[in-house]
Coordinates of C-alpha atoms in Angstrom, one line a residue:
X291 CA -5.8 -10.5 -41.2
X292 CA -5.8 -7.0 -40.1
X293 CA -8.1 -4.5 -42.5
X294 CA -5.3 -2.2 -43.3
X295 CA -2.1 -2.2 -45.2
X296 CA 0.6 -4.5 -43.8
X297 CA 4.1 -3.0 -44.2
X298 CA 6.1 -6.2 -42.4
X299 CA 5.5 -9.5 -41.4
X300 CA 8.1 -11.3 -39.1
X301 CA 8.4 -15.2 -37.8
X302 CA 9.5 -15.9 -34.4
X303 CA 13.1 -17.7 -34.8
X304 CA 12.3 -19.9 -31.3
X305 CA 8.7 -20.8 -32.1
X306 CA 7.9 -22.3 -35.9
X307 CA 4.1 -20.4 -37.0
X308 CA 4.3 -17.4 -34.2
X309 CA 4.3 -14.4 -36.6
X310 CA 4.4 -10.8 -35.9
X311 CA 3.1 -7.8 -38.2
X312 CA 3.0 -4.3 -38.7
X313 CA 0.7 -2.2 -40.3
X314 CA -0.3 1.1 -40.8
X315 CA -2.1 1.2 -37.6
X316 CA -0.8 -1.3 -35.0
X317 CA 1.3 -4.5 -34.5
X318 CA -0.6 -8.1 -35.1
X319 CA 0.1 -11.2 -33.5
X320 CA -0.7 -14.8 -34.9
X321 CA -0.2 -18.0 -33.1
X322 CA -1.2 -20.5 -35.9
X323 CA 1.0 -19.5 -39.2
X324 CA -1.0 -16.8 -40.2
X325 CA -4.8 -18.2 -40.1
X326 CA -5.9 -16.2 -37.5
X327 CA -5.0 -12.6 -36.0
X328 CA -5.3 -10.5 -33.2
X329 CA -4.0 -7.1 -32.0
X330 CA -0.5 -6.6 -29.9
X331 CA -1.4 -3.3 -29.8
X332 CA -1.5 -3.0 -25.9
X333 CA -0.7 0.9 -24.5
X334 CA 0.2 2.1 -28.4
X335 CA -0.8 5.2 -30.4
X336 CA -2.4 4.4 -33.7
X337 CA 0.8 4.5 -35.9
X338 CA 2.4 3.4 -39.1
X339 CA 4.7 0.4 -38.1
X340 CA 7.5 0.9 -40.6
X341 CA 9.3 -2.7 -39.4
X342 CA 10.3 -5.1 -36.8
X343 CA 12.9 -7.5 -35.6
X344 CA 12.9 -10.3 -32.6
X345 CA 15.8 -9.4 -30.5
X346 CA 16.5 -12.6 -27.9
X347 CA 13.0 -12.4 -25.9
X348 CA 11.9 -8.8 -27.1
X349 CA 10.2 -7.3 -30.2
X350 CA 11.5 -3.9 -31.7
X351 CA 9.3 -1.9 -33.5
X352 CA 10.0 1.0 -35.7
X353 CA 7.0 3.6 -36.6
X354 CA 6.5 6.6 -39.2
X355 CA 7.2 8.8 -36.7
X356 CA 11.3 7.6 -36.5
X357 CA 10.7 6.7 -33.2
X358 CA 10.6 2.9 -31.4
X359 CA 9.0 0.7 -29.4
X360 CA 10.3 -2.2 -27.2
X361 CA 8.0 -5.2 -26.0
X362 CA 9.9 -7.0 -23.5
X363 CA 9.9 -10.6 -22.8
X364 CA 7.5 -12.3 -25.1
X365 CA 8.4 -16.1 -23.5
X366 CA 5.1 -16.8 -22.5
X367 CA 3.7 -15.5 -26.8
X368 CA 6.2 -19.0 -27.5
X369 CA 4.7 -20.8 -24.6
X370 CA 1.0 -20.4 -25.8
X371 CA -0.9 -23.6 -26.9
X372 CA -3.3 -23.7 -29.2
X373 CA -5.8 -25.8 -27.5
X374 CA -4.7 -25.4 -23.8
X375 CA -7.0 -22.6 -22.3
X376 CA -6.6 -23.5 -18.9
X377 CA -5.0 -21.9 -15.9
X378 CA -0.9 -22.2 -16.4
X379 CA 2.5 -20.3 -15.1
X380 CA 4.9 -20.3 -18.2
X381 CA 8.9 -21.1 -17.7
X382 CA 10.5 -16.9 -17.1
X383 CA 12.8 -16.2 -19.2
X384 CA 16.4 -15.8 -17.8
X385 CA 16.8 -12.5 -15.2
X386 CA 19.2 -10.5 -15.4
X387 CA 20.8 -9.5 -11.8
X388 CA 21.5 -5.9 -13.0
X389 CA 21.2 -2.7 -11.0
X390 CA 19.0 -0.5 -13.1
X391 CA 19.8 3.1 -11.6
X392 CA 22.7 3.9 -9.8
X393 CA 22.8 7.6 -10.1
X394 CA 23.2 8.9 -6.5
X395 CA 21.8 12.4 -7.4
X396 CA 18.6 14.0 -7.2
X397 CA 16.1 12.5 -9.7
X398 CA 15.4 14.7 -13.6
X399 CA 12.2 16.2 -13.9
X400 CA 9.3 14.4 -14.6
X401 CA 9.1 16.8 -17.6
X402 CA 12.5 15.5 -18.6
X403 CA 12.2 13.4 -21.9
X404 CA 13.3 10.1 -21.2
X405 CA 13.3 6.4 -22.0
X406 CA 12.2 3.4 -19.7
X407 CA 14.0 0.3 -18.9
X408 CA 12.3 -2.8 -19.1
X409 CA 11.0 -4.2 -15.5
X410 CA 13.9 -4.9 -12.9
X411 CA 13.3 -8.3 -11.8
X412 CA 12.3 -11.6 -12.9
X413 CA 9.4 -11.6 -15.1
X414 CA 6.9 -14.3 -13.7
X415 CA 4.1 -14.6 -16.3
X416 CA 1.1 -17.1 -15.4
X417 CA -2.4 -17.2 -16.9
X418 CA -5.8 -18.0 -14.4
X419 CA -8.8 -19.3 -16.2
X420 CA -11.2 -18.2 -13.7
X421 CA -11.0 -16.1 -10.7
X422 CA -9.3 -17.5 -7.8
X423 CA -11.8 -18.7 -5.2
X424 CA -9.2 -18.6 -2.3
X425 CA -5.6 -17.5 -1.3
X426 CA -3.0 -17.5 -4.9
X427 CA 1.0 -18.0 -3.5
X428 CA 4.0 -18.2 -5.6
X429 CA 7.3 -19.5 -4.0
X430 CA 10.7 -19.0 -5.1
X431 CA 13.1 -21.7 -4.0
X432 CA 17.1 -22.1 -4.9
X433 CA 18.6 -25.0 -6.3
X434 CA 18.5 -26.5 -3.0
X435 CA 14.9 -26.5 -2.8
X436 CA 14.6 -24.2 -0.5
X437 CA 12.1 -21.5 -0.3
X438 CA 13.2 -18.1 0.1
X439 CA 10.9 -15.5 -1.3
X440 CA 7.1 -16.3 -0.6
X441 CA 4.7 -13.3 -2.3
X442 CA 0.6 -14.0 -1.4
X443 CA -2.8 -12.7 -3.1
X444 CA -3.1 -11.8 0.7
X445 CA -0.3 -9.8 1.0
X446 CA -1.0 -6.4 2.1
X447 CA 0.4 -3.0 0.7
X448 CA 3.4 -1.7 2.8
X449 CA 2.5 1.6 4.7
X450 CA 4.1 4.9 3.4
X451 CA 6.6 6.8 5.8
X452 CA 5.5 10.0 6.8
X453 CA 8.0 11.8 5.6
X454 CA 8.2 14.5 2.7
X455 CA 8.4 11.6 -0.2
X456 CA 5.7 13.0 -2.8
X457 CA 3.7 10.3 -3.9
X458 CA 3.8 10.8 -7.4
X459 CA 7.6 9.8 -7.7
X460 CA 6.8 6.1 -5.8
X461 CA 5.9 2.8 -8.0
X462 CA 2.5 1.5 -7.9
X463 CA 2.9 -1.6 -5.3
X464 CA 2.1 -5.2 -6.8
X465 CA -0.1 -7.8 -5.2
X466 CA -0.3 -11.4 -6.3
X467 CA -3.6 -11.4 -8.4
X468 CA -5.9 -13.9 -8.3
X469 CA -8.1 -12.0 -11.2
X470 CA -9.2 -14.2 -14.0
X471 CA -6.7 -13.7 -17.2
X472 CA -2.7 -13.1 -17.7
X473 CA -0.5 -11.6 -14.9
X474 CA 2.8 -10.5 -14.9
X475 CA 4.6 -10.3 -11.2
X476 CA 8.0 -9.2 -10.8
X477 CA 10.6 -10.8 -7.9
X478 CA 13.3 -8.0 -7.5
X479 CA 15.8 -11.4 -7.0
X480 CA 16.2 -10.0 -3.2
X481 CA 15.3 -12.0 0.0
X482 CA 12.0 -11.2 1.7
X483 CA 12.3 -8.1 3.2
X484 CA 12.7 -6.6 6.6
X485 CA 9.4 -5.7 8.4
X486 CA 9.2 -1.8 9.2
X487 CA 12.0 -0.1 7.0
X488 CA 10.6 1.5 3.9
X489 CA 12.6 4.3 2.9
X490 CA 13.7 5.5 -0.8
X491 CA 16.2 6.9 -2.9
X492 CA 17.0 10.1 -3.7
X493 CA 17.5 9.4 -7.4
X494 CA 14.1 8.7 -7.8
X495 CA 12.0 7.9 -11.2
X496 CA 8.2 9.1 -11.8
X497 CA 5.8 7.0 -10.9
X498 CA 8.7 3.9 -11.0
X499 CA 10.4 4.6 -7.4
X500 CA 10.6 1.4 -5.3
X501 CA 11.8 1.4 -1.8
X502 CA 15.7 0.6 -1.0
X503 CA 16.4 -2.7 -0.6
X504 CA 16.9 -4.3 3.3
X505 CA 17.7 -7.2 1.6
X506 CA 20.7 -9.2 0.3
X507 CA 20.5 -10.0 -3.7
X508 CA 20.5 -13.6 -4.5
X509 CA 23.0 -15.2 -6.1
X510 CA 23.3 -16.1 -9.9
X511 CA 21.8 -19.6 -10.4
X512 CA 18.8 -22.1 -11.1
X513 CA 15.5 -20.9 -9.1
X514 CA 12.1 -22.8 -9.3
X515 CA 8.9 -21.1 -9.0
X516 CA 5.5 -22.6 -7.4
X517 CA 2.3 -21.0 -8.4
X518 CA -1.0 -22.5 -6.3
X519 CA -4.3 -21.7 -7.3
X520 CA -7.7 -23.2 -7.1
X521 CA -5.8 -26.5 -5.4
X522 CA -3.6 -26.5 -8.3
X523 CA -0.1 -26.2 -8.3
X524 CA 2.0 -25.2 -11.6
X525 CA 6.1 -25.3 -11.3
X526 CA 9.0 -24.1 -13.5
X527 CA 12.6 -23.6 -13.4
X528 CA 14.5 -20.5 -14.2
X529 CA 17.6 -19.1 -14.1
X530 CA 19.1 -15.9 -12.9
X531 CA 22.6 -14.7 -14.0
X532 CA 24.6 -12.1 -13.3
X533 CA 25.1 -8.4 -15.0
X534 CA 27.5 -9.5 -17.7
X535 CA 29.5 -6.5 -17.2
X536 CA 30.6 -7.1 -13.8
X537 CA 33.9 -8.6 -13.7
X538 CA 33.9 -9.9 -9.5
X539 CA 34.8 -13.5 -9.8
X540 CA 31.9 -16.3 -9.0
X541 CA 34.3 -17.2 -5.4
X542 CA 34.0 -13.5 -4.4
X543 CA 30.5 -12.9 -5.0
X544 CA 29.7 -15.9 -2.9
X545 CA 32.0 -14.4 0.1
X546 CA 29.9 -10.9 -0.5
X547 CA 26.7 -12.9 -0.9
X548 CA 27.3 -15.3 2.6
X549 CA 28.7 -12.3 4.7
X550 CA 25.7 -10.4 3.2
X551 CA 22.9 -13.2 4.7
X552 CA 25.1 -13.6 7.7
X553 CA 24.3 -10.1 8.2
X554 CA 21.0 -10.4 7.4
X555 CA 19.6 -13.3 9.4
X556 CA 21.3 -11.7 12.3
X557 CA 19.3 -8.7 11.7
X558 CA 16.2 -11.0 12.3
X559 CA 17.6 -12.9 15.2
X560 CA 18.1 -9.5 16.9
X561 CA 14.8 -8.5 16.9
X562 CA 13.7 -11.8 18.2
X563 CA 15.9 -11.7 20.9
X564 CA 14.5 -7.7 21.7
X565 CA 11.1 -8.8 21.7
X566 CA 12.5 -12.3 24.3
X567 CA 14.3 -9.7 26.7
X568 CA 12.1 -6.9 26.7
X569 CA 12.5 -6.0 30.7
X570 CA 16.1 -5.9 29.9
X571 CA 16.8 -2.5 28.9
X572 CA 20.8 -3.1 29.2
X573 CA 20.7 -6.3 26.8
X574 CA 17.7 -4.3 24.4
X575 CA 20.1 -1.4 23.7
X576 CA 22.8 -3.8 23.3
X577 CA 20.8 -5.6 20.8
X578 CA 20.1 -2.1 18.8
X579 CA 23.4 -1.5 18.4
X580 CA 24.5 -4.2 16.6
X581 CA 21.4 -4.6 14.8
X582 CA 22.5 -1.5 13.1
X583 CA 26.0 -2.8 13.1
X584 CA 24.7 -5.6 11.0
X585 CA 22.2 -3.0 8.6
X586 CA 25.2 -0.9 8.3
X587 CA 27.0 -3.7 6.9
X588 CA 25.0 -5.2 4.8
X589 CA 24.4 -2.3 3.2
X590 CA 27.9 -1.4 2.5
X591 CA 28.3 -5.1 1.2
X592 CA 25.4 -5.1 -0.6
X593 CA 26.3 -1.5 -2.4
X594 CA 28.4 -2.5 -5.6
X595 CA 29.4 -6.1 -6.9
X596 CA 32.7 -5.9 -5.9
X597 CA 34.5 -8.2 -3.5
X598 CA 34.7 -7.6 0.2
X599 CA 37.3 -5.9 1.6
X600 CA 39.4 -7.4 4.6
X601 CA 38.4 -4.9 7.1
X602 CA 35.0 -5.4 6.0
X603 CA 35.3 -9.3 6.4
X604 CA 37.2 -8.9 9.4
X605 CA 34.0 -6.4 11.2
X606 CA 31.2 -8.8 10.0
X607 CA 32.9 -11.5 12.1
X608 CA 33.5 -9.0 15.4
X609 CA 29.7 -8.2 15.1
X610 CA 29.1 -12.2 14.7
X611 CA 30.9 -12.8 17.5
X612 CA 29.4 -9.8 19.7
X613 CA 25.8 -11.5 19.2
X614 CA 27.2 -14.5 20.1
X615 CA 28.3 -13.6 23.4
X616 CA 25.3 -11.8 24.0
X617 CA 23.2 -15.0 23.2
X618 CA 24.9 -16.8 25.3
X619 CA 24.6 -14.7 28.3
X620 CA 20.7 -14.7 27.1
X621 CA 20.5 -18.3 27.5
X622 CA 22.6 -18.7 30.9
X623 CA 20.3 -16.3 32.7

């Protein structure tokens, strides 16, 4: 038990002997009914921990100071056996599909007191025993089994633009780690994105901006996710649901979601077909313009959970049938 005074002492309502406390200096976990503690101190100052509740997957804290501090997502705390200490990925907790920020204004002032929001994605938390001794992947597939987000310890860092975006207002990018001990990687619950397009926001967040998504969202539903390491191979199933304040029934969200990855894969199979015709310069520019036909309108589908409009329906099927045509002629000639 910790050396100095304990002021609260809470159980965990989903696992039986998982206690929290908070003293005068710090929070203490203990996974074994109170035999044994350590600190859950983390990125803390030294303060008087006044109390503390379990809220769903999160644990509040409040200090001397009348201030508070969140921990979010303490799944894999519950998940934590007491005699496994090998390599594992614990089951994520439920995402939400929420959009974090949508102010479309210039960002406050770093200076700006403010509060964070907990991580915006699906929290993926796995534990490596030793250090990886070759490539670590971990798959995302849909209820259909199949894969559609694939992230790699050998992915490599996307290239800034060179543009007048300072640095200090961009999110530090994430790599699968292979490093011996606990991870935590986030999937932002989007489709791989498009090669070549980083740009961001204007309502940007210190050190927290990612880059605009040139992807659709996925839809709310059961995921599974594949971690392999050291020729093993970990799976668990998740779900992903969608921000309970929006209102756009399950039928509509599908149309938005399928005209979305409509859009989307056509975006791809435009660039393949630049890259099959490149003496053409007739059937290239063709192909540009309604490869931004197809950004453009993904993007404007992919703005707001709302239901597609009929115009908007009505010019996702033009462009459709444009590539069409122009595939056609492709394979004729």
């Amino acid at each position: 038990m910790p050396n100095d005074p304990i002021n609260t002492v809470r159980e965990d309502p989903v696992r039986k002997g998982l206690l929290f406390a908070g003293s005068e200096r710090a929070v203490y976990v203990s996974f074994d009914d109170g035999e044994h503690w350590q600190s859950l101190r983390l990125n803390m100052p030294a303060t008087s921990i006044r109390d503390l509740v379990i809220k769903v997957d999160d644990i509040v804290v409040g200090t001397h100071g009348r201030s508070f501090w969140i921990l979010d997502n303490i799944s894999a705390l519950r998940q934590v056996a007491k005699s496994n200490t090998g390599s594992q990925l614990y089951k994520p907790q439920t995402a939400t599909r929420i959009r974090w920020n949508m102010n479309t204004d210039t960002p406050l002032p770093q200076e700006e007191p403010a509060g964070q929001n907990p991580p915006d994605g699906a929290m993926i938390d796995y534990y490596l025993a030793e250090d990886a001794t070759g490539e670590v992947t971990l798959e995302i597939s849909d209820a259909a089994g199949k894969v559609i987000r694939r992230h790699s310890s050998n992915d490599k860092p996307y290239t800034l633009p060179a543009d007048n975006t300072p640095p200090y207002w961009i999110r530090p990018q994430q790599i699968l780690s292979g490093k011996k001990g606990s991870h935590r990687f986030l999937w932002d619950m989007h489709y791989a994105p498009l090669e070549g397009q980083i740009g961001f926001p204007i309502a940007a967040t210190y050190h927290n901006t990612a880059p605009d998504f040139t992807s659709p969202w996925v839809m709310p539903g059961n995921y599974t996710a594949k971690l392999n390491a050291n020729g093993q191979q970990w799976t668990q199933t998740f779900t992903v649901r969608l921000d309970p304040r929006v209102t756009t029934s399950k039928k509509q969200l599908q149309l938005q979601h399928d005209l979305s990855l409509q859009c989307y894969t056509n975006i791809l199979a435009c660039k393949q077909m630049m890259q099959a015709n490149a003496g053409n310069n007739t059937r290239i520019n063709d192909l540009q313009k309604l490869q931004r036909s197809f950004q453009s309108l993904m993007n404007t589908l992919q703005d707001a959970d709302v239901p597609p409009t009929t115009q908007m329906i009505a010019e996702v099927k033009e462009a459709i049938k444009q590539f069409e045509n122009i595939r056609k002629t492709s394979q004729t000639n």
